[in-house]
Amino acid sequence: MVDIKQLHNKCKQSLRLYFHNQKNSLLQTVCKADLKYSPLNLSEFSAIELISGTQHIQSLMQDWKMKAVHGRYPHALDAPEVDNAASNEWLIHSGIYAETEGFMIAIQDQVIATRNYSKYIMRATVENDLCRRCQKQTETIHHITGACVTLAATEYLTRHNQVAKIVHQSLAIQHKLVTEELPYFKYTPDAVIENRTSKLYWDRSVLTDRPMPHNRPDIIVVEKEVNQAFLIDIGVPNTHNLQDCYMEKYRKYQSLAYEIKDLWKLEKVEVIPVIISTTGVIPKSLNTSLEKFNMVEKRGAIQKSVILSTSSIVRKFLNMN
Ligand SMILES: [Zn+2]
């Protein structure tokens, strides 16, 4: 965490010291004469008070968490199901442009000019705070990032598919079903790819004897040599829905897993949800899921793709009238 005031004071302190330590008599005279004429106020010799590191950061964190609206994000990161460090990794490693980084932080902090924000926080005159797209629910930032029905089949699906493509391509490479690694946004998975040892399905309905309410997980990987399969389903919910989304995906495909086990004569079939929040918050379950497929190193790419997609969804949304 960076404290701008603290940074400013440190710079001011070192500049003052620099001038005070000059032997040049003219500069010494200037120092004495600077009675608050310059921002450095060089006639002042006392040190600027700098508060000690860890304690200061802790008190800033506390202040942040106390804030009614902005405080929700740091609280969410403290939730037991969330990997706090991994959720912040994108700030260090993603290489995202500063503008997008700032915009995503504003989304996380909920300081985006939605109709709800304008009406209740900015106290602007807003006739109607219902969503400008669906006109059904209050237009909050959460509504835009993950709950507007008009965006589900288009924007949210594209975001979801970006994550699914990263996972699919990684599996395809590991199982030697493809040889060349493409940027995920250029990668188009085949519906079915197969070799002697593995078979990989992309978004395919499974035909079963009994009709199944849910028979189309995003990805199915069959490992023929060990006679097992994994049903993988991707979810990109808002942060407060991470756990529910995981459980929903997990339960949804249990019946299909039992059916496939019998039908395809497999030893084991497991349902593996791959869940990450719309703002890149990483639940611990994502680590477990990625570890299962030896692709923890893809976590950063998944997080980056979601953050870029959500930023673009919100930007486009706000540009509509
Ligand atoms: Zn809406």
CSV table of C-alpha atoms and ligand atoms in Angstrom, one decimal:
chain,number,residue,atom,x,y,z
A,1,MET,CA,0.0,0.0,0.0
A,2,VAL,CA,1.3,3.4,-1.0
A,3,ASP,CA,0.6,6.5,1.1
A,4,ILE,CA,0.9,9.5,-1.1
A,5,LYS,CA,1.1,12.0,1.9
A,6,GLN,CA,4.0,9.9,3.3
A,7,LEU,CA,5.8,9.8,0.0
A,8,HIS,CA,5.4,13.6,-0.3
A,9,ASN,CA,6.8,14.2,3.2
A,10,LYS,CA,9.8,11.9,2.5
A,11,CYS,CA,10.6,13.8,-0.7
A,12,LYS,CA,10.2,17.1,1.1
A,13,GLN,CA,12.5,15.9,3.9
A,14,SER,CA,15.3,14.7,1.6
A,15,LEU,CA,15.2,17.9,-0.5
A,16,ARG,CA,15.4,20.0,2.7
A,17,LEU,CA,18.4,18.0,3.9
A,18,TYR,CA,20.0,18.4,0.5
A,19,PHE,CA,19.8,22.2,0.7
A,20,HIS,CA,20.8,22.4,4.3
A,21,ASN,CA,23.9,20.3,3.7
A,22,GLN,CA,25.2,22.5,0.9
A,23,LYS,CA,28.5,24.4,1.8
A,24,ASN,CA,27.8,27.1,-0.8
A,25,SER,CA,27.3,30.4,1.2
A,26,LEU,CA,24.7,31.7,-1.3
A,27,LEU,CA,22.6,28.6,-0.8
A,28,GLN,CA,23.0,28.9,3.0
A,29,THR,CA,21.7,32.5,2.7
A,30,VAL,CA,18.8,31.3,0.6
A,31,CYS,CA,18.0,28.7,3.2
A,32,LYS,CA,17.8,31.3,5.9
A,33,ALA,CA,15.8,33.7,3.8
A,34,ASP,CA,13.2,31.1,2.8
A,35,LEU,CA,10.5,31.9,5.4
A,36,LYS,CA,7.8,29.8,3.8
A,37,TYR,CA,8.5,31.4,0.4
A,38,SER,CA,9.0,28.0,-1.2
A,39,PRO,CA,7.0,24.9,-0.4
A,40,LEU,CA,10.2,23.5,1.3
A,41,ASN,CA,10.3,26.3,3.8
A,42,LEU,CA,14.1,26.0,4.1
A,43,SER,CA,14.4,28.3,7.1
A,44,GLU,CA,12.7,25.4,9.1
A,45,PHE,CA,15.4,23.0,10.4
A,46,SER,CA,13.2,20.5,12.2
A,47,ALA,CA,12.6,17.2,10.6
A,48,ILE,CA,9.3,16.4,9.0
A,49,GLU,CA,7.4,13.8,11.1
A,50,LEU,CA,7.5,10.5,9.3
A,51,ILE,CA,5.3,7.8,10.8
A,52,SER,CA,6.9,4.3,11.0
A,53,GLY,CA,6.2,1.8,8.2
A,54,THR,CA,4.3,-1.2,9.4
A,55,GLN,CA,2.2,0.5,12.0
A,56,HIS,CA,1.3,3.3,9.7
A,57,ILE,CA,0.2,0.9,7.0
A,58,GLN,CA,-1.9,-1.1,9.5
A,59,SER,CA,-3.7,2.1,10.6
A,60,LEU,CA,-4.3,3.0,6.9
A,61,MET,CA,-5.7,-0.5,6.3
A,62,GLN,CA,-8.0,0.0,9.3
A,63,ASP,CA,-9.2,3.4,8.1
A,64,TRP,CA,-9.9,1.8,4.7
A,65,LYS,CA,-11.9,-1.0,6.1
A,66,MET,CA,-14.0,1.4,8.2
A,67,LYS,CA,-15.3,3.1,5.1
A,68,ALA,CA,-18.9,2.1,4.4
A,69,VAL,CA,-18.5,1.7,0.6
A,70,HIS,CA,-14.8,1.6,-0.2
A,71,GLY,CA,-14.3,-0.7,2.8
A,72,ARG,CA,-16.2,-3.6,1.3
A,73,TYR,CA,-13.3,-4.6,-1.0
A,74,PRO,CA,-10.6,-5.0,1.7
A,75,HIS,CA,-13.1,-6.9,3.8
A,76,ALA,CA,-13.8,-9.2,0.9
A,77,LEU,CA,-10.1,-9.9,0.6
A,78,ASP,CA,-10.0,-10.9,4.3
A,79,ALA,CA,-12.8,-13.5,3.8
A,80,PRO,CA,-11.6,-17.1,4.7
A,81,GLU,CA,-12.3,-18.4,1.3
A,82,VAL,CA,-10.2,-15.8,-0.5
A,83,ASP,CA,-6.5,-15.9,-1.3
A,84,ASN,CA,-5.6,-12.3,-0.3
A,85,ALA,CA,-2.1,-12.3,-1.8
A,86,ALA,CA,-3.0,-13.9,-5.1
A,87,SER,CA,-6.0,-11.5,-5.5
A,88,ASN,CA,-3.5,-8.6,-5.4
A,89,GLU,CA,-0.9,-10.2,-7.7
A,90,TRP,CA,-2.2,-8.5,-10.8
A,91,LEU,CA,-1.1,-5.1,-9.4
A,92,ILE,CA,2.5,-6.4,-9.6
A,93,HIS,CA,2.8,-8.8,-12.4
A,94,SER,CA,0.0,-8.3,-15.0
A,95,GLY,CA,1.6,-5.5,-17.1
A,96,ILE,CA,-1.9,-3.9,-17.4
A,97,TYR,CA,-1.8,-0.2,-18.5
A,98,ALA,CA,-2.0,2.3,-15.6
A,99,GLU,CA,-5.3,3.7,-16.9
A,100,THR,CA,-6.9,0.3,-16.7
A,101,GLU,CA,-5.3,-0.4,-13.3
A,102,GLY,CA,-6.7,2.8,-11.9
A,103,PHE,CA,-10.1,2.1,-13.5
A,104,MET,CA,-10.2,-1.4,-11.9
A,105,ILE,CA,-9.3,0.0,-8.5
A,106,ALA,CA,-12.2,2.5,-8.9
A,107,ILE,CA,-14.5,-0.5,-9.7
A,108,GLN,CA,-13.2,-2.4,-6.6
A,109,ASP,CA,-13.6,0.8,-4.5
A,110,GLN,CA,-17.1,1.3,-6.0
A,111,VAL,CA,-16.4,4.9,-7.1
A,112,ILE,CA,-17.9,4.6,-10.5
A,113,ALA,CA,-20.6,6.9,-11.8
A,114,THR,CA,-23.5,4.5,-11.9
A,115,ARG,CA,-27.0,5.9,-11.5
A,116,ASN,CA,-27.1,4.5,-7.9
A,117,TYR,CA,-23.8,6.2,-7.0
A,118,SER,CA,-24.8,9.5,-8.6
A,119,LYS,CA,-28.1,9.5,-6.7
A,120,TYR,CA,-27.0,8.3,-3.3
A,121,ILE,CA,-23.3,9.2,-3.0
A,122,MET,CA,-23.0,12.3,-5.2
A,123,ARG,CA,-26.5,13.4,-4.4
A,124,ALA,CA,-27.1,14.4,-8.0
A,125,THR,CA,-30.5,14.8,-9.5
A,126,VAL,CA,-31.2,11.4,-10.9
A,127,GLU,CA,-34.8,10.7,-12.0
A,128,ASN,CA,-34.5,7.0,-12.2
A,129,ASP,CA,-31.7,4.8,-10.7
A,130,LEU,CA,-32.8,1.7,-12.6
A,131,CYS,CA,-30.2,0.1,-14.9
A,132,ARG,CA,-30.0,2.0,-18.2
A,133,ARG,CA,-29.9,-1.4,-20.1
A,134,CYS,CA,-32.4,-3.7,-18.4
A,135,GLN,CA,-34.6,-1.2,-16.5
A,136,LYS,CA,-35.2,-3.9,-14.0
A,137,GLN,CA,-32.7,-3.5,-11.1
A,138,THR,CA,-30.9,-0.6,-9.5
A,139,GLU,CA,-27.8,0.4,-11.5
A,140,THR,CA,-25.0,-0.4,-9.1
A,141,ILE,CA,-21.4,-1.3,-10.0
A,142,HIS,CA,-22.1,-5.0,-9.0
A,143,HIS,CA,-25.2,-5.0,-11.3
A,144,ILE,CA,-23.0,-3.9,-14.2
A,145,THR,CA,-20.0,-6.2,-13.5
A,146,GLY,CA,-22.0,-9.4,-13.0
A,147,ALA,CA,-25.8,-9.2,-12.7
A,148,CYS,CA,-27.4,-7.4,-15.7
A,149,VAL,CA,-29.5,-9.9,-17.8
A,150,THR,CA,-28.9,-7.9,-21.0
A,151,LEU,CA,-25.1,-8.5,-20.7
A,152,ALA,CA,-25.3,-12.2,-19.8
A,153,ALA,CA,-25.4,-13.7,-23.3
A,154,THR,CA,-22.9,-11.3,-24.8
A,155,GLU,CA,-20.4,-9.6,-22.6
A,156,TYR,CA,-20.4,-12.0,-19.6
A,157,LEU,CA,-20.2,-15.0,-21.9
A,158,THR,CA,-17.2,-13.6,-23.7
A,159,ARG,CA,-15.4,-13.0,-20.4
A,160,HIS,CA,-16.3,-16.5,-19.3
A,161,ASN,CA,-15.1,-18.0,-22.5
A,162,GLN,CA,-11.7,-16.2,-22.3
A,163,VAL,CA,-11.1,-18.0,-19.0
A,164,ALA,CA,-12.4,-21.3,-20.4
A,165,LYS,CA,-10.0,-20.9,-23.4
A,166,ILE,CA,-7.0,-20.5,-21.2
A,167,VAL,CA,-7.9,-23.6,-19.3
A,168,HIS,CA,-8.7,-25.6,-22.4
A,169,GLN,CA,-5.5,-24.6,-24.2
A,170,SER,CA,-3.4,-25.5,-21.2
A,171,LEU,CA,-5.0,-28.9,-21.0
A,172,ALA,CA,-4.7,-29.5,-24.7
A,173,ILE,CA,-0.9,-28.7,-24.6
A,174,GLN,CA,-0.4,-30.9,-21.5
A,175,HIS,CA,-2.1,-33.8,-23.1
A,176,LYS,CA,-0.2,-33.2,-26.4
A,177,LEU,CA,-3.5,-32.6,-28.3
A,178,VAL,CA,-2.1,-29.3,-29.7
A,179,THR,CA,1.5,-28.3,-30.2
A,180,GLU,CA,1.5,-24.6,-30.6
A,181,GLU,CA,0.5,-22.2,-27.8
A,182,LEU,CA,-1.5,-19.1,-29.0
A,183,PRO,CA,-2.5,-16.0,-27.1
A,184,TYR,CA,-5.8,-17.0,-25.5
A,185,PHE,CA,-7.8,-14.5,-27.4
A,186,LYS,CA,-6.7,-16.0,-30.7
A,187,TYR,CA,-7.3,-19.6,-29.6
A,188,THR,CA,-10.4,-21.3,-30.9
A,189,PRO,CA,-11.0,-24.7,-29.2
A,190,ASP,CA,-12.2,-27.6,-31.3
A,191,ALA,CA,-15.4,-29.2,-30.1
A,192,VAL,CA,-13.6,-32.5,-29.7
A,193,ILE,CA,-9.9,-33.4,-29.9
A,194,GLU,CA,-8.5,-36.8,-29.2
A,195,ASN,CA,-5.3,-38.8,-29.2
A,196,ARG,CA,-4.3,-42.3,-27.9
A,197,THR,CA,-4.2,-41.2,-24.3
A,198,SER,CA,-6.7,-38.3,-23.9
A,199,LYS,CA,-9.9,-36.8,-25.2
A,200,LEU,CA,-10.9,-33.2,-24.7
A,201,TYR,CA,-14.4,-31.8,-25.2
A,202,TRP,CA,-15.3,-28.1,-25.5
A,203,ASP,CA,-18.9,-27.0,-24.7
A,204,ARG,CA,-20.4,-30.2,-25.9
A,205,SER,CA,-23.7,-31.8,-24.7
A,206,VAL,CA,-23.2,-35.4,-23.5
A,207,LEU,CA,-25.8,-37.9,-24.7
A,208,THR,CA,-27.0,-40.0,-21.8
A,209,ASP,CA,-29.6,-42.7,-21.4
A,210,ARG,CA,-31.4,-40.7,-18.8
A,211,PRO,CA,-32.2,-37.1,-19.7
A,212,MET,CA,-29.9,-34.8,-17.6
A,213,PRO,CA,-31.0,-31.3,-16.6
A,214,HIS,CA,-27.3,-30.2,-17.0
A,215,ASN,CA,-25.3,-32.1,-19.5
A,216,ARG,CA,-23.0,-29.5,-21.0
A,217,PRO,CA,-20.1,-28.5,-18.9
A,218,ASP,CA,-17.6,-26.1,-20.4
A,219,ILE,CA,-14.8,-28.6,-20.7
A,220,ILE,CA,-14.5,-32.4,-20.3
A,221,VAL,CA,-11.1,-34.1,-20.2
A,222,VAL,CA,-10.9,-37.8,-20.4
A,223,GLU,CA,-7.6,-39.4,-19.3
A,224,LYS,CA,-7.8,-42.8,-21.0
A,225,GLU,CA,-4.7,-44.4,-19.4
A,226,VAL,CA,-5.9,-43.8,-15.9
A,227,ASN,CA,-9.5,-44.3,-16.8
A,228,GLN,CA,-10.8,-41.0,-15.3
A,229,ALA,CA,-12.5,-37.8,-16.4
A,230,PHE,CA,-13.0,-34.3,-15.1
A,231,LEU,CA,-16.0,-32.1,-15.8
A,232,ILE,CA,-14.8,-28.5,-15.7
A,233,ASP,CA,-17.1,-25.5,-15.5
A,234,ILE,CA,-16.1,-21.9,-15.3
A,235,GLY,CA,-17.7,-19.2,-13.2
A,236,VAL,CA,-17.0,-15.5,-13.1
A,237,PRO,CA,-19.4,-14.1,-10.4
A,238,ASN,CA,-19.2,-11.0,-8.3
A,239,THR,CA,-17.0,-11.3,-5.3
A,240,HIS,CA,-19.8,-11.7,-2.7
A,241,ASN,CA,-21.1,-14.7,-4.8
A,242,LEU,CA,-17.8,-16.7,-5.0
A,243,GLN,CA,-18.7,-19.5,-2.7
A,244,ASP,CA,-22.3,-19.8,-3.9
A,245,CYS,CA,-21.1,-20.0,-7.5
A,246,TYR,CA,-18.6,-22.7,-6.6
A,247,MET,CA,-21.2,-24.8,-4.9
A,248,GLU,CA,-23.8,-24.3,-7.6
A,249,LYS,CA,-21.3,-25.5,-10.3
A,250,TYR,CA,-20.2,-28.4,-8.1
A,251,ARG,CA,-23.7,-29.7,-7.5
A,252,LYS,CA,-25.0,-29.0,-11.0
A,253,TYR,CA,-22.9,-31.6,-12.7
A,254,GLN,CA,-22.8,-34.4,-10.0
A,255,SER,CA,-25.6,-36.4,-11.7
A,256,LEU,CA,-23.8,-36.1,-15.1
A,257,ALA,CA,-20.6,-37.2,-13.4
A,258,TYR,CA,-22.3,-40.4,-12.1
A,259,GLU,CA,-23.9,-41.1,-15.5
A,260,ILE,CA,-20.7,-40.6,-17.4
A,261,LYS,CA,-18.8,-42.9,-15.0
A,262,ASP,CA,-21.2,-45.8,-15.8
A,263,LEU,CA,-21.7,-44.9,-19.5
A,264,TRP,CA,-18.0,-44.5,-20.4
A,265,LYS,CA,-16.9,-47.2,-17.9
A,266,LEU,CA,-14.5,-45.0,-16.0
A,267,GLU,CA,-12.9,-45.5,-12.6
A,268,LYS,CA,-13.5,-41.9,-11.5
A,269,VAL,CA,-15.2,-38.7,-12.7
A,270,GLU,CA,-14.8,-35.5,-10.8
A,271,VAL,CA,-16.5,-32.1,-11.1
A,272,ILE,CA,-14.0,-29.2,-10.9
A,273,PRO,CA,-15.4,-25.7,-10.9
A,274,VAL,CA,-13.0,-23.0,-11.9
A,275,ILE,CA,-14.2,-19.8,-10.2
A,276,ILE,CA,-12.7,-16.2,-10.2
A,277,SER,CA,-14.5,-13.0,-9.3
A,278,THR,CA,-15.4,-10.3,-11.9
A,279,THR,CA,-12.8,-8.0,-10.3
A,280,GLY,CA,-10.0,-10.6,-10.2
A,281,VAL,CA,-10.5,-11.7,-6.6
A,282,ILE,CA,-9.1,-15.2,-6.3
A,283,PRO,CA,-10.9,-17.8,-4.1
A,284,LYS,CA,-8.7,-20.5,-2.6
A,285,SER,CA,-10.8,-23.0,-4.6
A,286,LEU,CA,-9.2,-21.7,-7.8
A,287,ASN,CA,-5.8,-22.7,-6.5
A,288,THR,CA,-7.1,-26.2,-5.7
A,289,SER,CA,-8.7,-26.5,-9.1
A,290,LEU,CA,-5.7,-25.3,-11.0
A,291,GLU,CA,-3.3,-27.5,-9.0
A,292,LYS,CA,-5.4,-30.5,-10.0
A,293,PHE,CA,-4.4,-29.8,-13.6
A,294,ASN,CA,-0.8,-28.6,-12.9
A,295,MET,CA,-1.7,-25.1,-14.2
A,296,VAL,CA,-1.3,-22.8,-11.3
A,297,GLU,CA,1.0,-20.7,-13.4
A,298,LYS,CA,-2.0,-19.9,-15.5
A,299,ARG,CA,-3.6,-18.1,-12.6
A,300,GLY,CA,-2.1,-14.7,-13.5
A,301,ALA,CA,-3.3,-15.0,-17.1
A,302,ILE,CA,-6.8,-15.9,-15.9
A,303,GLN,CA,-6.9,-13.0,-13.5
A,304,LYS,CA,-5.6,-10.6,-16.2
A,305,SER,CA,-8.2,-11.7,-18.8
A,306,VAL,CA,-11.1,-11.2,-16.3
A,307,ILE,CA,-9.8,-7.8,-15.2
A,308,LEU,CA,-9.5,-6.6,-18.8
A,309,SER,CA,-12.9,-8.0,-19.7
A,310,THR,CA,-14.7,-6.4,-16.7
A,311,SER,CA,-13.0,-3.0,-17.3
A,312,SER,CA,-14.1,-3.1,-20.9
A,313,ILE,CA,-17.7,-4.1,-19.9
A,314,VAL,CA,-17.9,-1.2,-17.4
A,315,ARG,CA,-16.4,1.3,-19.8
A,316,LYS,CA,-18.8,0.3,-22.6
A,317,PHE,CA,-21.7,0.4,-20.3
A,318,LEU,CA,-21.0,3.8,-18.9
A,319,ASN,CA,-20.6,5.2,-22.4
A,320,MET,CA,-24.2,4.3,-23.2
A,321,ASN,CA,-26.9,6.9,-22.3
B,1,ZN,ZN,-29.3,-4.2,-16.0
